[in-house]
Amino acid sequence: MKKLPLAHEYYRQLLASFKEWLDILGYSAGVVNYYPIYVQEFLYWLDLHGYRRLSLVDTKASQAYYNYLKSRPNM
């Protein structure tokens, strides 16, 4: 999976906090390295579709992302 840049500081901080949280909880190195990649992809998609805060994400957005995952080519 390619590295997707997060344009907004809010999402960059959120991703960094998520990585730190996984590490603090003692998850394996694989989880600490790979789960944030999946979260980053979701945050990147949200940003591309105009969601600047997680509080704006609703069921419609979640379903649209799920449909995107089903239809996208494997990376």
PDB file of C-alpha atoms in Angstrom:
ATOM      1  CA  MET A   1       0.000   0.000   0.000  1.00  0.00           C
ATOM      2  CA  LYS A   2       1.376   3.362  -0.936  1.00  0.00           C
ATOM      3  CA  LYS A   3       2.010   6.075   1.611  1.00  0.00           C
ATOM      4  CA  LEU A   4      -0.988   8.389   1.644  1.00  0.00           C
ATOM      5  CA  PRO A   5      -0.277  11.947   2.835  1.00  0.00           C
ATOM      6  CA  LEU A   6      -2.670  13.425   5.359  1.00  0.00           C
ATOM      7  CA  ALA A   7      -3.212  17.073   4.503  1.00  0.00           C
ATOM      8  CA  HIS A   8      -4.735  18.200   7.785  1.00  0.00           C
ATOM      9  CA  GLU A   9      -2.888  18.438  11.066  1.00  0.00           C
ATOM     10  CA  TYR A  10      -5.961  17.122  12.903  1.00  0.00           C
ATOM     11  CA  TYR A  11      -5.685  13.765  11.124  1.00  0.00           C
ATOM     12  CA  ARG A  12      -1.894  13.618  11.461  1.00  0.00           C
ATOM     13  CA  GLN A  13      -2.156  14.126  15.224  1.00  0.00           C
ATOM     14  CA  LEU A  14      -4.958  11.589  15.465  1.00  0.00           C
ATOM     15  CA  LEU A  15      -2.879   8.993  13.634  1.00  0.00           C
ATOM     16  CA  ALA A  16       0.182   9.653  15.812  1.00  0.00           C
ATOM     17  CA  SER A  17      -1.952   9.305  18.948  1.00  0.00           C
ATOM     18  CA  PHE A  18      -3.393   6.035  17.660  1.00  0.00           C
ATOM     19  CA  LYS A  19       0.099   4.608  17.092  1.00  0.00           C
ATOM     20  CA  GLU A  20       1.166   5.687  20.573  1.00  0.00           C
ATOM     21  CA  TRP A  21      -1.985   4.201  22.111  1.00  0.00           C
ATOM     22  CA  LEU A  22      -1.343   0.825  20.466  1.00  0.00           C
ATOM     23  CA  ASP A  23       2.235   0.851  21.730  1.00  0.00           C
ATOM     24  CA  ILE A  24       1.238   1.839  25.279  1.00  0.00           C
ATOM     25  CA  LEU A  25      -1.310  -0.971  25.390  1.00  0.00           C
ATOM     26  CA  GLY A  26       1.461  -3.408  24.503  1.00  0.00           C
ATOM     27  CA  TYR A  27       0.293  -4.592  21.126  1.00  0.00           C
ATOM     28  CA  SER A  28       2.786  -6.507  19.016  1.00  0.00           C
ATOM     29  CA  ALA A  29       5.169  -4.685  16.704  1.00  0.00           C
ATOM     30  CA  GLY A  30       3.168  -5.923  13.711  1.00  0.00           C
ATOM     31  CA  VAL A  31      -0.041  -4.389  15.018  1.00  0.00           C
ATOM     32  CA  VAL A  32       1.693  -1.131  15.952  1.00  0.00           C
ATOM     33  CA  ASN A  33       3.173  -0.943  12.437  1.00  0.00           C
ATOM     34  CA  TYR A  34       0.264  -2.103  10.280  1.00  0.00           C
ATOM     35  CA  TYR A  35      -2.994  -1.009  11.950  1.00  0.00           C
ATOM     36  CA  PRO A  36      -2.099   2.673  11.603  1.00  0.00           C
ATOM     37  CA  ILE A  37      -1.668   2.134   7.863  1.00  0.00           C
ATOM     38  CA  TYR A  38      -5.295   1.003   7.617  1.00  0.00           C
ATOM     39  CA  VAL A  39      -6.449   3.917   9.743  1.00  0.00           C
ATOM     40  CA  GLN A  40      -4.382   6.320   7.633  1.00  0.00           C
ATOM     41  CA  GLU A  41      -6.070   5.047   4.489  1.00  0.00           C
ATOM     42  CA  PHE A  42      -9.476   5.677   6.053  1.00  0.00           C
ATOM     43  CA  LEU A  43      -8.474   9.177   7.210  1.00  0.00           C
ATOM     44  CA  TYR A  44      -7.098   9.946   3.749  1.00  0.00           C
ATOM     45  CA  TRP A  45     -10.386   8.859   2.172  1.00  0.00           C
ATOM     46  CA  LEU A  46     -12.354  10.968   4.638  1.00  0.00           C
ATOM     47  CA  ASP A  47     -10.228  14.001   3.860  1.00  0.00           C
ATOM     48  CA  LEU A  48     -10.677  13.521   0.114  1.00  0.00           C
ATOM     49  CA  HIS A  49     -14.440  13.448   0.613  1.00  0.00           C
ATOM     50  CA  GLY A  50     -14.622  16.591   2.724  1.00  0.00           C
ATOM     51  CA  TYR A  51     -14.779  15.127   6.216  1.00  0.00           C
ATOM     52  CA  ARG A  52     -12.441  17.331   8.215  1.00  0.00           C
ATOM     53  CA  ARG A  53     -13.376  15.916  11.626  1.00  0.00           C
ATOM     54  CA  LEU A  54     -14.333  12.458  12.821  1.00  0.00           C
ATOM     55  CA  SER A  55     -17.433  13.939  14.441  1.00  0.00           C
ATOM     56  CA  LEU A  56     -18.772  14.557  10.921  1.00  0.00           C
ATOM     57  CA  VAL A  57     -18.566  10.882   9.939  1.00  0.00           C
ATOM     58  CA  ASP A  58     -21.978   9.250   9.853  1.00  0.00           C
ATOM     59  CA  THR A  59     -23.440   5.954   8.700  1.00  0.00           C
ATOM     60  CA  LYS A  60     -23.638   7.203   5.115  1.00  0.00           C
ATOM     61  CA  ALA A  61     -19.898   7.993   5.072  1.00  0.00           C
ATOM     62  CA  SER A  62     -19.015   4.642   6.643  1.00  0.00           C
ATOM     63  CA  GLN A  63     -21.101   2.795   4.065  1.00  0.00           C
ATOM     64  CA  ALA A  64     -19.536   4.782   1.223  1.00  0.00           C
ATOM     65  CA  TYR A  65     -16.048   3.871   2.468  1.00  0.00           C
ATOM     66  CA  TYR A  66     -17.041   0.221   2.763  1.00  0.00           C
ATOM     67  CA  ASN A  67     -18.328   0.282  -0.822  1.00  0.00           C
ATOM     68  CA  TYR A  68     -15.075   1.927  -1.908  1.00  0.00           C
ATOM     69  CA  LEU A  69     -13.076  -0.875  -0.270  1.00  0.00           C
ATOM     70  CA  LYS A  70     -15.171  -3.511  -2.019  1.00  0.00           C
ATOM     71  CA  SER A  71     -14.726  -1.923  -5.442  1.00  0.00           C
ATOM     72  CA  ARG A  72     -11.133  -0.688  -5.392  1.00  0.00           C
ATOM     73  CA  PRO A  73      -8.340  -2.682  -7.001  1.00  0.00           C
ATOM     74  CA  ASN A  74      -6.112  -4.551  -4.587  1.00  0.00           C
ATOM     75  CA  MET A  75      -2.955  -2.654  -3.791  1.00  0.00           C
TER      76      MET A  75
END
